Coordinates of C-alpha atoms and ligand atoms in Angstrom, one line a residue:
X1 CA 25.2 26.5 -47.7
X2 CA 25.5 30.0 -46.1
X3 CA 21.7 29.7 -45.6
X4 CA 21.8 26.3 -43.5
X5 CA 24.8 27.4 -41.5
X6 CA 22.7 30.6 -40.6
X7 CA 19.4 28.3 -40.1
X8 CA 21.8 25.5 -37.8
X9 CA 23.5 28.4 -35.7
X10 CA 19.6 29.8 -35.2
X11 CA 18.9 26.6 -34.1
X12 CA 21.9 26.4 -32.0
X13 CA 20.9 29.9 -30.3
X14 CA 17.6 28.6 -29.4
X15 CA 18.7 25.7 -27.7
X16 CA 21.2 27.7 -25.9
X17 CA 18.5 29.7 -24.9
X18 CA 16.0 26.9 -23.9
X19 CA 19.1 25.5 -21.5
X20 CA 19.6 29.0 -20.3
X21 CA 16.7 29.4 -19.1
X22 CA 15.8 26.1 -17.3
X23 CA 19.6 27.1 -16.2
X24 CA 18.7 28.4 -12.4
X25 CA 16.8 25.1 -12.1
X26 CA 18.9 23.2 -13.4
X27 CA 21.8 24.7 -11.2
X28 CA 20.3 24.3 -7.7
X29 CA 18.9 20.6 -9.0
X30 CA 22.3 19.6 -10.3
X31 CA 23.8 18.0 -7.2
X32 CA 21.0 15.4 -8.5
X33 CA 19.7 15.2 -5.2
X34 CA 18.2 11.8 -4.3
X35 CA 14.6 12.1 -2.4
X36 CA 12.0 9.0 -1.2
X37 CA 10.1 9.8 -4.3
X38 CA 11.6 10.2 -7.3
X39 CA 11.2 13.8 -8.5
X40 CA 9.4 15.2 -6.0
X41 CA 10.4 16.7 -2.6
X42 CA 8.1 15.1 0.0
X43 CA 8.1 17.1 3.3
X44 CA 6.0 15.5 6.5
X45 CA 3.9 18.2 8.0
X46 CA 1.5 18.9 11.6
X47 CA -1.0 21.3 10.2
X48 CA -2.4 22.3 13.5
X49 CA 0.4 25.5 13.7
X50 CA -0.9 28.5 11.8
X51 CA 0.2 30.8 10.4
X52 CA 3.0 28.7 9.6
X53 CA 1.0 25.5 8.6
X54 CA -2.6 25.4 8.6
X55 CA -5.9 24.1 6.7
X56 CA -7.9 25.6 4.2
X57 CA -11.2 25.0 3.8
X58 CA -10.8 23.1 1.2
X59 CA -8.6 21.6 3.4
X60 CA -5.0 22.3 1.7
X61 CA -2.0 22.8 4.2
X62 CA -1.0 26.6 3.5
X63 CA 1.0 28.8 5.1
X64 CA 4.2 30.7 5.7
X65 CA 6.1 27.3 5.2
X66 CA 4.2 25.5 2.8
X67 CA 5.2 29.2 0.8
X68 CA 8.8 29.0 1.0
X69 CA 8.8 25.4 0.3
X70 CA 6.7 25.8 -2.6
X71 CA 9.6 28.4 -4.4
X72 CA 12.7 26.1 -2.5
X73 CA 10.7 23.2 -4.8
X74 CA 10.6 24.7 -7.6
X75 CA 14.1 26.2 -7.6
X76 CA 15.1 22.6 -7.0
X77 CA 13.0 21.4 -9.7
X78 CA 10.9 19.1 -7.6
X79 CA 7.2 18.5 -7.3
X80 CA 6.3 19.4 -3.9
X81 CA 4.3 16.6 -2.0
X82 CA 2.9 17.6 1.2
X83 CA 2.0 14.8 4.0
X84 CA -0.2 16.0 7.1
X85 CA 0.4 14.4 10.3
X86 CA 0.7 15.2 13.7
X87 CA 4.2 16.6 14.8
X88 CA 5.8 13.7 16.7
X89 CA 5.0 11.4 13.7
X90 CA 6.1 14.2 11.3
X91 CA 10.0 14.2 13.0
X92 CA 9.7 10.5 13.0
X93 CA 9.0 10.3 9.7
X94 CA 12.2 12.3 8.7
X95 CA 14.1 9.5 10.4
X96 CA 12.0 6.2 8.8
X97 CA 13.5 7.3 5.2
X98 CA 9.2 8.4 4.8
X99 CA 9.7 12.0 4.2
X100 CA 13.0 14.6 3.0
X101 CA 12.0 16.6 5.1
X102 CA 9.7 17.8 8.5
X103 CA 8.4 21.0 7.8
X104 CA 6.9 22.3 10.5
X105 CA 8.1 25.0 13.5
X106 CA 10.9 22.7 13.8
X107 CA 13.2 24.2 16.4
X108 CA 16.5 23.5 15.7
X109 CA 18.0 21.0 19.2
X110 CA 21.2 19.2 19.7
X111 CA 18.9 15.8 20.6
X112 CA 16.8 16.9 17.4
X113 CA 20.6 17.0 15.4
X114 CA 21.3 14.1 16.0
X115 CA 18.9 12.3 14.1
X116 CA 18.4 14.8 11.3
X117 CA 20.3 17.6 9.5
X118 CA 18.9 20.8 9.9
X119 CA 18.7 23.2 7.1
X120 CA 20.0 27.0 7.9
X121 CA 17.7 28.9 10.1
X122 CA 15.3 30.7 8.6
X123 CA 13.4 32.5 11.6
X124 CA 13.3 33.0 15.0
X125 CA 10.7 31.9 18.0
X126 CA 9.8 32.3 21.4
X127 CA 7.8 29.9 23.7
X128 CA 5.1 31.2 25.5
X129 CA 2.6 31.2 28.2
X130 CA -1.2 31.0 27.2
X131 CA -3.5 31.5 30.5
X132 CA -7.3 31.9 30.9
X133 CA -7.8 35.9 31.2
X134 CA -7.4 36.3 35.5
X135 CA -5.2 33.3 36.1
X136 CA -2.5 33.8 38.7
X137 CA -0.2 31.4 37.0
X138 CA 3.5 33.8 35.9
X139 CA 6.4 31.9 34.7
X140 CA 7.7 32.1 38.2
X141 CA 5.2 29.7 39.4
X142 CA 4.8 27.4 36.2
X143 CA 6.0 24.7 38.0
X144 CA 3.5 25.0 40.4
X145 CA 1.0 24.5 38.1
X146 CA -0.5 22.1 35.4
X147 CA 1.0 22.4 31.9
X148 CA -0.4 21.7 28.7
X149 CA 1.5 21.6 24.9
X150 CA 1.5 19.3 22.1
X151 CA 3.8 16.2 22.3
X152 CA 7.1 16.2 21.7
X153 CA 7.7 19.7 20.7
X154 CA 10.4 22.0 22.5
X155 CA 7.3 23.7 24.7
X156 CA 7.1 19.7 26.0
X157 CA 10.8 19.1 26.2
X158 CA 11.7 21.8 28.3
X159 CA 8.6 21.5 30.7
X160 CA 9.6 18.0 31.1
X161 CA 13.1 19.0 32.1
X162 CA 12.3 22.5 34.2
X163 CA 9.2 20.7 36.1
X164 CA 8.9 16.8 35.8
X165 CA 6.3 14.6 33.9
X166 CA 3.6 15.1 36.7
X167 CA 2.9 18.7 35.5
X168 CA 3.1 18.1 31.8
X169 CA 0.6 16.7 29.7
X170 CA 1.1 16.2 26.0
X171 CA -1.5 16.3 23.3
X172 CA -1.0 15.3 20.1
X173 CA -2.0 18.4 18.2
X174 CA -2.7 22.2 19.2
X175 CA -6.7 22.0 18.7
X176 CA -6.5 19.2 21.5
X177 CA -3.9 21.5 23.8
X178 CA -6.2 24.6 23.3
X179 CA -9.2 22.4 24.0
X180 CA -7.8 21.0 27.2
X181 CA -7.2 24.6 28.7
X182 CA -10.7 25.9 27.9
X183 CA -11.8 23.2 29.9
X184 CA -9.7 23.7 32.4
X185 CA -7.6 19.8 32.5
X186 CA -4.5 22.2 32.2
X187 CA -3.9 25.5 34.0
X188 CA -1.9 27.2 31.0
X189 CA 0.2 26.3 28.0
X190 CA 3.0 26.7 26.5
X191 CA 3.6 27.4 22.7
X192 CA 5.5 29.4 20.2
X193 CA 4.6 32.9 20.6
X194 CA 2.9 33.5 16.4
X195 CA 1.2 30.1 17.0
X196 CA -0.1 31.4 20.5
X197 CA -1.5 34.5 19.2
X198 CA -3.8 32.9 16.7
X199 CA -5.2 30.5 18.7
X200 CA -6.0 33.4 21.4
X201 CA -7.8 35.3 18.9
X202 CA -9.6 32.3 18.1
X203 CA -10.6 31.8 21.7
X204 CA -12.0 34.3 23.8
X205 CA -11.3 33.8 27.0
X206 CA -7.4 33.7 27.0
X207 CA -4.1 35.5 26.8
X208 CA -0.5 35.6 26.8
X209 CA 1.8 35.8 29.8
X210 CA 4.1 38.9 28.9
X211 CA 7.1 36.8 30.1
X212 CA 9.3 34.6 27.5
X213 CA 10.0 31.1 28.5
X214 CA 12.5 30.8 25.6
X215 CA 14.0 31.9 22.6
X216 CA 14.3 29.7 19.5
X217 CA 15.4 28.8 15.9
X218 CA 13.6 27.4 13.4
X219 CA 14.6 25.6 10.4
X220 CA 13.9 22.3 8.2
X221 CA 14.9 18.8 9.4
X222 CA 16.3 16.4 6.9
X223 CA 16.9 13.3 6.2
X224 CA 20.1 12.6 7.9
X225 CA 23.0 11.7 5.8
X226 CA 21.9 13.5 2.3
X227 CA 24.0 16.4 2.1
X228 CA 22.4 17.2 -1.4
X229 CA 19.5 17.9 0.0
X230 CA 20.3 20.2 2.6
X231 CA 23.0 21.8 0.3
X232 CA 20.6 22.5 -2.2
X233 CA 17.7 23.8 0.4
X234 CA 20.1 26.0 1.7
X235 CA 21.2 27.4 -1.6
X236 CA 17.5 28.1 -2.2
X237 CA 16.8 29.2 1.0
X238 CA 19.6 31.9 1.0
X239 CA 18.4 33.3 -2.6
X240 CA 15.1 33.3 -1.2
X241 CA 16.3 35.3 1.9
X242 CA 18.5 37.5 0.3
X243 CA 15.8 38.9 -1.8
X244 CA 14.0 39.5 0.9
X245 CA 11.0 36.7 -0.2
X246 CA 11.2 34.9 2.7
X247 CA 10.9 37.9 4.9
X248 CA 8.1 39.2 2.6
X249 CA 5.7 36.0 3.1
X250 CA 6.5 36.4 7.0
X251 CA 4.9 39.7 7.0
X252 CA 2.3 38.9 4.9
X253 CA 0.7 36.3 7.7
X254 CA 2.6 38.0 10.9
X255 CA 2.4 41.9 11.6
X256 CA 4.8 43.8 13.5
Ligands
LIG301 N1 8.9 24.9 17.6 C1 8.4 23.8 18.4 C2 9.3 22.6 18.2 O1 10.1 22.5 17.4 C3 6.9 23.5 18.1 C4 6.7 23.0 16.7 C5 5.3 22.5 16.5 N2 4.9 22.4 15.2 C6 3.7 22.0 14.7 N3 3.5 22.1 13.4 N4 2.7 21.6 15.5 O2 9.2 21.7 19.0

């Protein structure tokens, strides 16, 4: 008798331990958060914004993002699904119930709030000024010139406002922006500054304007309405910041 009580509380202590230890998981998952595919965390995504998302060879979407919401996944105890689009379509998607969540740059906006929830900031941003190397445009004169960024971003949105449609043209990803000022159908462009300096090392031929046009936020954009969701991204997000991982994979892609 003494023997099976000692065998059933061994027993016992290992199921204690198995829960314990699917415990974290469990804990951030708990809120049994409801996503657009069952067990899995599906986050829409514009590849064409390294280092924060890019391609692979093997044509995976990496980067600093696709890093943090890899461990926010896996805290939540979600499979991560990752859908590459371009970035208006990406925020879209957010809103059509397609995705949880748009994953890419996103600068948090009042216009942008009020069709999603934004997650806690992670990061911060600036927009810049890409030029060809001896170009007299200077933020001062912007308006005076032709202005080239992706569609629907913040660099677009405040263009649009600052200098009216005529000198803005938007593309609908950054290979098509860059493309546009190498062959001179735009006069400069206007990014966020991480994004800016890789596609300047890429390209010979260009540089960035000293002057910041603006200074920005980024976080993730949810689904509106499922407070789960953000609650448990932010839970993971803040362990993830507090133990400095998040600032860790930053450095890892930019220096300084
Ligand atoms: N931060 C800017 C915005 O929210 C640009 C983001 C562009 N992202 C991308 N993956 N292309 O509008």
């Amino acid at each position: 008798m003494k023997k099976i009580l000692a065998l059933a509380l061994v027993a016992a202590l290992i199921v204690c331990a198995l829960a314990a230890c699917g415990g974290k998981k469990a804990e951030a998952g708990d809120a049994a958060i409801t996503t657009v595919n069952a067990g899995k965390l599906t986050i829409s995504t514009s590849p064409d914004f390294p280092p924060y998302e890019m391609l692979d060879d093997e044509g995976n979407t990496v980067g600093i993002e696709m890093e943090i919401m890899a461990l926010i996944a896996e805290k939540l105890g979600l499979e991560l699904q990752i859908d590459e689009m371009d970035f208006d379509s990406a925020l879209l998607a957010v809103q059509q119930g397609k995705s949880d969540m748009v994953v890419s740059g996103v600068t948090i906006l009042e216009e942008r709030k009020l069709v999603m929830d934004f997650t806690d900031s992670y990061t911060t941003a600036v927009q810049v000024i890409i030029v060809p190397e001896g170009s007299d445009v200077t933020l001062d004169n912007l308006g005076e010139h032709q202005i080239g960024t992706q569609r629907g971003t913040t660099g677009f949105l405040y263009c649009v406002d600052d200098y009216g449609e005529d000198h803005v043209t938007g593309y609908d990803t950054y290979t098509l922006v860059i493309q546009a000022l190498l062959n001179g159908q735009v006069d400069c462009v206007v990014m966020d500054d991480a994004v800016a300096k890789e596609y300047v090392a890429a390209n010979p031929g260009l540089t960035i304007l000293e002057t910041e046009y603006a200074v920005e936020d980024y976080a993730f954009g949810c689904t509106k309405g499922n407070k789960e969701l953000v609650d448990g991204v932010n839970g993971a997000l803040k362990e993830l910041m507090d133990d400095g991982t998040v600032q860790s994979i930053i450095s890892k892609y930019i220096a300084g």
